[in-house]
XYZ file of C-alpha atoms in Angstrom:
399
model
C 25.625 108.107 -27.166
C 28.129 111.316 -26.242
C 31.530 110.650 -27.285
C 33.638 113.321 -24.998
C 37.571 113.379 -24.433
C 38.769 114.609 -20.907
C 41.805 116.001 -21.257
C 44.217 116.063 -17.418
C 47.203 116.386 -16.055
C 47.507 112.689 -16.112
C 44.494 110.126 -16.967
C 42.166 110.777 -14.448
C 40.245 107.250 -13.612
C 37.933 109.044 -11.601
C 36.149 110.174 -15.157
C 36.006 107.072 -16.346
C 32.825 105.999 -17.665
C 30.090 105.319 -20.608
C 31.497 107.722 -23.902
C 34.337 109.363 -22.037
C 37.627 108.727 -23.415
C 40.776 109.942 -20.883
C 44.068 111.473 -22.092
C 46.556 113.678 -21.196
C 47.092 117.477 -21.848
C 50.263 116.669 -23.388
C 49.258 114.113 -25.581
C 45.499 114.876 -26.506
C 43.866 113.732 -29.458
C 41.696 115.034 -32.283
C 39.403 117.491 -31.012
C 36.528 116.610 -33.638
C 36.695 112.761 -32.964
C 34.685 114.214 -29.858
C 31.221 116.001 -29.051
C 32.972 117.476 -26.273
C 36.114 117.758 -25.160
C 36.993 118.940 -21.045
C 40.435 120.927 -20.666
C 40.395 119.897 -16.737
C 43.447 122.638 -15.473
C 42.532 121.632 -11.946
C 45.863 119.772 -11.226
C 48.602 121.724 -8.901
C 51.327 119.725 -11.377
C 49.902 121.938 -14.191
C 51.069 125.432 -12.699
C 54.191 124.901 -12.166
C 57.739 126.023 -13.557
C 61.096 125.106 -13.283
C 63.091 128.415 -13.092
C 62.253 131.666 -11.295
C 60.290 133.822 -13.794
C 56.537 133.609 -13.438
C 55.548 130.770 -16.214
C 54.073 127.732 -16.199
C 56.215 124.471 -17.255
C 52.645 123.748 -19.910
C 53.043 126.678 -21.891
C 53.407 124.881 -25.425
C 50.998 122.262 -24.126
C 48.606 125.145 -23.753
C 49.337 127.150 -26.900
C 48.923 123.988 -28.793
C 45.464 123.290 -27.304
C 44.888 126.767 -28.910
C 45.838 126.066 -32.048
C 43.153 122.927 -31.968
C 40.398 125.217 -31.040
C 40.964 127.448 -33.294
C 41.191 124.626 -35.738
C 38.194 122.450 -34.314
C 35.067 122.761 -36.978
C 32.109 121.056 -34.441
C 33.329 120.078 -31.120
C 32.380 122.288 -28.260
C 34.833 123.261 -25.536
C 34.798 122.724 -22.157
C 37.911 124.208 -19.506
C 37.706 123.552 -15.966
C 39.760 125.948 -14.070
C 41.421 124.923 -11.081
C 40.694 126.105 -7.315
C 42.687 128.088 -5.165
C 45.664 125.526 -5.141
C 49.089 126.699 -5.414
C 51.699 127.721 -7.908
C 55.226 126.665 -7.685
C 58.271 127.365 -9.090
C 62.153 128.194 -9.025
C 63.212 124.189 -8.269
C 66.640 123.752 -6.476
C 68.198 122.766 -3.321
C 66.307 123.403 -0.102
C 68.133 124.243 3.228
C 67.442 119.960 4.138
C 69.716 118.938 1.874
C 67.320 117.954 -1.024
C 65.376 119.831 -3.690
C 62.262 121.225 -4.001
C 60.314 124.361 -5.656
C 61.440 126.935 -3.501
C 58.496 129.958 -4.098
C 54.908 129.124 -3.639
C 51.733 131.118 -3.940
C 48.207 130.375 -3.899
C 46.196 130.616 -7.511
C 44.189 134.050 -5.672
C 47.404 136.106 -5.065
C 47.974 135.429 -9.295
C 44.321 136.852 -10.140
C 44.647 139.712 -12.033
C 48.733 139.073 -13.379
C 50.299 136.175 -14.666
C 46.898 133.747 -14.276
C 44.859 135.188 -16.523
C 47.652 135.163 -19.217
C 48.620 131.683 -18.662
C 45.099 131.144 -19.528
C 45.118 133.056 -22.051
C 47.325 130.562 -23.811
C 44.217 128.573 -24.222
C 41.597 131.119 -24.515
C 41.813 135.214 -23.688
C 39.667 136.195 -21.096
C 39.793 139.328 -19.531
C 42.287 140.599 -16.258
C 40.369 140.729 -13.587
C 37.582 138.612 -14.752
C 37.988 136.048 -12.017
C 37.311 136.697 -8.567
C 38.172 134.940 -5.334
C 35.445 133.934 -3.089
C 33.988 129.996 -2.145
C 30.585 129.058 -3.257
C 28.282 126.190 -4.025
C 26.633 125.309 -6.787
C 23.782 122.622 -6.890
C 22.881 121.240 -10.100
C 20.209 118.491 -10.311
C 21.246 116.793 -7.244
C 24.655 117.420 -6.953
C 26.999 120.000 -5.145
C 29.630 121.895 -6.552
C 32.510 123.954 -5.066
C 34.221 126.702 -6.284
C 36.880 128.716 -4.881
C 35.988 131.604 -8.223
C 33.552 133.229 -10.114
C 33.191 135.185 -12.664
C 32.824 138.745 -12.253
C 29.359 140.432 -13.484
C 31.110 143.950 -14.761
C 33.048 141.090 -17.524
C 29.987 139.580 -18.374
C 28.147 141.446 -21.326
C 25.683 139.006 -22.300
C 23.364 137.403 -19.342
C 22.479 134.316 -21.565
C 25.902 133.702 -21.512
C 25.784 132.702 -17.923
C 25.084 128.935 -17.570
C 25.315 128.351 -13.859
C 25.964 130.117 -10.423
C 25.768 129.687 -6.856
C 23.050 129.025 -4.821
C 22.428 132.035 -2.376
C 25.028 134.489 -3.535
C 23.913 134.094 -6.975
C 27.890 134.187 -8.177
C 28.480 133.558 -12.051
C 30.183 129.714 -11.780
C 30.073 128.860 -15.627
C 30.117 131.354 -18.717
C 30.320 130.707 -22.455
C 32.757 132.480 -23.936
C 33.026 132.975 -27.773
C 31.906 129.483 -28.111
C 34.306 128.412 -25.110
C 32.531 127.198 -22.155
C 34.733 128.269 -18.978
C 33.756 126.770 -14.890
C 35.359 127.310 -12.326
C 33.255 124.344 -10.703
C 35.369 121.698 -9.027
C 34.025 118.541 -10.899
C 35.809 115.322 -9.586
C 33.694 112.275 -10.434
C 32.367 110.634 -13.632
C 28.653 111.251 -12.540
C 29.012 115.034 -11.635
C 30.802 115.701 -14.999
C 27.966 114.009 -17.099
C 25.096 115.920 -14.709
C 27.607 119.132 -15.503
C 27.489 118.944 -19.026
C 23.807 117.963 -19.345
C 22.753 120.817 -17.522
C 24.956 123.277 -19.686
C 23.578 121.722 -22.627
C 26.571 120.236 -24.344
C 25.394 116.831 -23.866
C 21.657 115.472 -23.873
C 20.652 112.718 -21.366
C 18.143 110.395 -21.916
C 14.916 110.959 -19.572
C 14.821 108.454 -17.259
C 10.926 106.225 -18.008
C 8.110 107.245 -14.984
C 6.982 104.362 -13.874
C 3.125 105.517 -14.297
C 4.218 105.443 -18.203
C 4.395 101.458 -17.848
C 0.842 100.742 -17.061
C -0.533 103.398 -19.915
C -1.417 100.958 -22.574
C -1.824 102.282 -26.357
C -1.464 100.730 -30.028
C -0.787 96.939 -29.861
C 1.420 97.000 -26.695
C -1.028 94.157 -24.974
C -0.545 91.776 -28.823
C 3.310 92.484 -28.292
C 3.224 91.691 -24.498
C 1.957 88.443 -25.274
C 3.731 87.576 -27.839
C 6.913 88.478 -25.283
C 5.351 86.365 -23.243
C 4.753 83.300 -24.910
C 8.688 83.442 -26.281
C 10.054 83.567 -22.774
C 8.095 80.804 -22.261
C 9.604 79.206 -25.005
C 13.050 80.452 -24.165
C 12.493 79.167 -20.202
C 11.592 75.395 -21.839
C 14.668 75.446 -24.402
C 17.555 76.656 -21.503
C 16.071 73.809 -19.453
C 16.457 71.513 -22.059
C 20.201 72.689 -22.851
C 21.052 72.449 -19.281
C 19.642 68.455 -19.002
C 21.326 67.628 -22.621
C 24.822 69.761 -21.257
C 24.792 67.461 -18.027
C 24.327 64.455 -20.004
C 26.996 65.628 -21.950
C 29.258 66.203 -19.295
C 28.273 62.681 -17.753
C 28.765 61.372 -21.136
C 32.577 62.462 -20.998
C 33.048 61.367 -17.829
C 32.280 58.074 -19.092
C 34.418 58.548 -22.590
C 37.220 59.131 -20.095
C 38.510 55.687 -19.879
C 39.804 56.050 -22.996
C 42.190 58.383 -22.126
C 42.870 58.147 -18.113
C 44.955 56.086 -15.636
C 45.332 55.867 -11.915
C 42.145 56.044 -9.575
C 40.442 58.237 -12.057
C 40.298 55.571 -13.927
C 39.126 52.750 -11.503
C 36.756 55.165 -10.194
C 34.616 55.414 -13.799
C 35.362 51.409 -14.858
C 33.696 50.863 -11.507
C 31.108 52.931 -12.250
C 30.133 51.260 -15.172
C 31.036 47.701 -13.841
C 28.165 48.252 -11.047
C 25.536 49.207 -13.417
C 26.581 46.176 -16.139
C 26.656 43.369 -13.543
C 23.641 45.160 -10.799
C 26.739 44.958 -8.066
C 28.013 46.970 -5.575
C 32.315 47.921 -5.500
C 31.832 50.056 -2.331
C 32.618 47.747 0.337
C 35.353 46.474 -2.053
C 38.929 47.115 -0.059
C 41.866 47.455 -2.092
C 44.957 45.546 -0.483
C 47.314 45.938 -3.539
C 46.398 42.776 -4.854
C 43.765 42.653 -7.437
C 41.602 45.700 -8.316
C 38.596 44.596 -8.229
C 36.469 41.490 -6.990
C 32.833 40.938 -7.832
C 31.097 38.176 -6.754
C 27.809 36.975 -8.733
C 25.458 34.117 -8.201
C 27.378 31.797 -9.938
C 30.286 33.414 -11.456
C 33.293 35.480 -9.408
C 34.832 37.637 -11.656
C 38.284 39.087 -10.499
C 40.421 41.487 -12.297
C 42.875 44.374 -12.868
C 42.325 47.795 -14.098
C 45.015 49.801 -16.130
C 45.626 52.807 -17.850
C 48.959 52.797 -20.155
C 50.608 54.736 -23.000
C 52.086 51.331 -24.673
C 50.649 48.373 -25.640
C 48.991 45.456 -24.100
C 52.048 43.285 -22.880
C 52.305 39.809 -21.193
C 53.582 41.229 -17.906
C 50.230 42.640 -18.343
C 48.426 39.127 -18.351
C 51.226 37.509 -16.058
C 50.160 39.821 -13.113
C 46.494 39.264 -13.603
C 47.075 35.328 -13.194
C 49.625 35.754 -10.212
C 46.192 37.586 -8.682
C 44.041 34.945 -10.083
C 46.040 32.049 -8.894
C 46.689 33.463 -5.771
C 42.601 33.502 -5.432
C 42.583 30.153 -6.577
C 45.006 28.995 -3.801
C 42.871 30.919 -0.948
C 39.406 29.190 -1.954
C 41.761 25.481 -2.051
C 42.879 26.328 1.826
C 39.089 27.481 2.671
C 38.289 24.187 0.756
C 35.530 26.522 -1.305
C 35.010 26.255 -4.829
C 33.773 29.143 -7.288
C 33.799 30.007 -10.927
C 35.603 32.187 -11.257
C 37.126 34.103 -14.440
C 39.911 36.355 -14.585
C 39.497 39.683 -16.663
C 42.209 42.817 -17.808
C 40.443 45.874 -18.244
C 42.756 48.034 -20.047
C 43.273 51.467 -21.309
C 46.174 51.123 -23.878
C 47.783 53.344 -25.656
C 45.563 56.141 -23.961
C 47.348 58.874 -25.134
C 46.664 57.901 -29.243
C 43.671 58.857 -31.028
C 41.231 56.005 -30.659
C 41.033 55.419 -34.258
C 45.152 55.350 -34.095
C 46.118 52.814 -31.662
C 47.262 48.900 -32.970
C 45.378 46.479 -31.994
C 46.439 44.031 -29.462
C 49.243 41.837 -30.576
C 48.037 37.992 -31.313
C 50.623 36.515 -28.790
C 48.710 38.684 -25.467
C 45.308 37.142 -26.675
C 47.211 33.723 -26.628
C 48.718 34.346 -24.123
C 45.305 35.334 -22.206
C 43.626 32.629 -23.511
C 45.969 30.256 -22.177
C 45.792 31.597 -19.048
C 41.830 31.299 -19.242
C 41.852 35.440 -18.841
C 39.844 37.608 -20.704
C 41.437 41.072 -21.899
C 38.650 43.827 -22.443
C 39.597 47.123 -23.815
C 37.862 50.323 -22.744
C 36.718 50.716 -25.822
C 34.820 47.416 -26.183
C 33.764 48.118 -22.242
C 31.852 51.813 -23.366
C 30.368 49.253 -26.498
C 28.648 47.184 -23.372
C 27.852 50.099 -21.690
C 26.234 51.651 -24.412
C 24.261 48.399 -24.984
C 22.573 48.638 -21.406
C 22.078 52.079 -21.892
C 19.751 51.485 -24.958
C 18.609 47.973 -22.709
C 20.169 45.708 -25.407
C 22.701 44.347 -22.749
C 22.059 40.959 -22.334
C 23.647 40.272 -19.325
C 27.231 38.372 -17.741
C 27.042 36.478 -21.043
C 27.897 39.696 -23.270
C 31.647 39.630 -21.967
């Protein structure tokens, strides 16, 4: 892969791509960390100056770029010249009351003076050397403008010409004592890389024919089965990591009742309550009084479902019997009898490591047990579930 450095006025995004590394003029860095590096002048900021006299505000910047060249031992070099933009200079107060560069001239009217010798801060070329006059250059696909070329009576050696127009036949790149001068208006990523292939400083892969693919040779028809067969493989073992990832993820959405309150927790206890006891909690309606209801064949199992940071406590048990005894009461005025066995499903201490939490304290089992309630844990509830998951549940008997 090319490494090249493209060296603006400012970063210039649009030449941002595979092996091109942006910087500034005034801040560039080593020429031979780079196959290539682009001097792109083409910015109106560059020519500019402050004061009156005929300079440019970038002379050091440019005399320093010099000094790298002159220094550089392998990189080739690349300067894009700018188009017929124009130079400023002589900043001050305007007659509107606010400050501007007060002289202007286009890049043309400079040809032959002070342009070539700003250049030559870089590189010398000759005065003269550029002429105006607007061309195109194609290249592979692409159009170039240019507002100059290079004039023929400066050019001593015709290999040294790289590219020119199309029609007019004007000179549009020249190498220069190892300096590769354009006056080619290249403004995107794609035309730069398609520029510097064609001049040779860069080498771009061929792109593969497509005829190429059905021309078999060696043991390309061994290898394409072989590619075959381990896609085949490949296809089999993502299937099986997306089943065993879903089970994981429903396994975690079970493990969650060890750590959750609320409705997310109801939702999962149900969940697992349905598949346990072969019920069904959708139609159950929750009117604030006990979560949950279930009635069996012979057995009615009402309860409450919590998710807490402390303890189990007896207010804990005391407001599963109010519910309980409450039920009791309703099937006395309906005259109905059931069996019926009160249970607290709780997450305790749900924001401890498992293996950190205290067991419950001997006076909530009393109590419980005096109360004919049965307290199951989370933990001991994913046990059960985990039994008649592996079909060793045995049934209501189990709790």
């Amino acid at each position: 892969m090319f490494r090249i450095q493209h060296m603006a006025f400012k970063k210039n995004t649009d030449m941002h791509g595979d092996g091109v590394t942006l910087s500034e003029i005034s801040a560039p860095r080593s020429l031979d960390e780079f196959d290539v590096n682009i001097i792109d002048l083409s910015s109106e900021y560059i020519w500019r100056y402050h004061d009156r006299q005929m300079k440019i505000d970038y002379e050091s910047e440019f005399n320093d770029l010099n000094r790298m060249i002159e220094e550089s031992c392998s990189s080739k070099i690349v300067i894009i010249l700018p188009q017929n933009i124009r130079y400023k200079n002589s900043y001050g107060a305007n007659g509107n009351g606010s400050k501007d560069y007060l002289i202007s001239k286009e890049i043309k009217e400079l040809i032959g003076y002070s342009f070539e010798e700003w250049i030559g801060y870089i590189v010398q070329i000759p005065s003269c050397m550029l002429m105006y006059e607007n061309t195109v250059t194609k290249i592979k696909g692409f159009e170039y403008e240019a507002a100059f070329h290079f004039s023929n009576e400066y050019v001593y050696d015709p290999n040294c010409v790289l590219t020119h127009s199309n029609l007019s036949n004007k000179n549009t790149t020249i190498n220069m004592r190892d300096v590769y001068l354009t006056t080619l208006k290249i403004d995107s990523y794609d035309k730069l890389v398609n520029y510097l292939n064609c001049i040779g400083v860069i080498q771009l892969e061929e792109p593969v024919p497509e005829w190429i693919l059905a021309v078999s040779m060696f043991d390309d028809e061994l290898q394409k089965g072989i590619v075959v067969e381990q896609e085949n493989i490949i296809s089999e073992c993502n299937e099986k990591i997306v089943i065993a990832k879903d089970k994981l993820s429903l396994n975690m959405k079970y493990k969650s009742i060890l750590y959750t309150n609320g409705d997310e927790l109801v939702a999962v206890v149900f969940e697992i309550l349905e598949k346990l006891l072969n019920c069904d909690l959708s139609t159950f309606i929750d009117e604030k009084k006990e979560d949950f209801l279930i009635k069996l064949e012979d057995i009615t199992f009402i309860g409450e479902i919590k998710g807490v940071t402390s303890n189990i406590k007896s207010e804990h048990i005391s407001q599963l019997d109010v519910h309980f005894q409450g039920y009791m009461d309703k099937l006395s005025e309906e005259n109905e009898q059931e069996n019926v066995k009160a249970i607290l499903i709780m997450d305790h201490q749900r924001t401890q490591d498992i293996v950190n939490r205290q067991p419950v304290h001997v006076n909530q089992i009393r109590l419980a047990e005096r109360n004919g309630s049965l307290i199951v844990e989370t933990s001991a509830l994913l046990k059960l579930f985990e039994y008649w998951l592996n079909h060793k549940f045995c049934g209501i008997k189990d709790f």
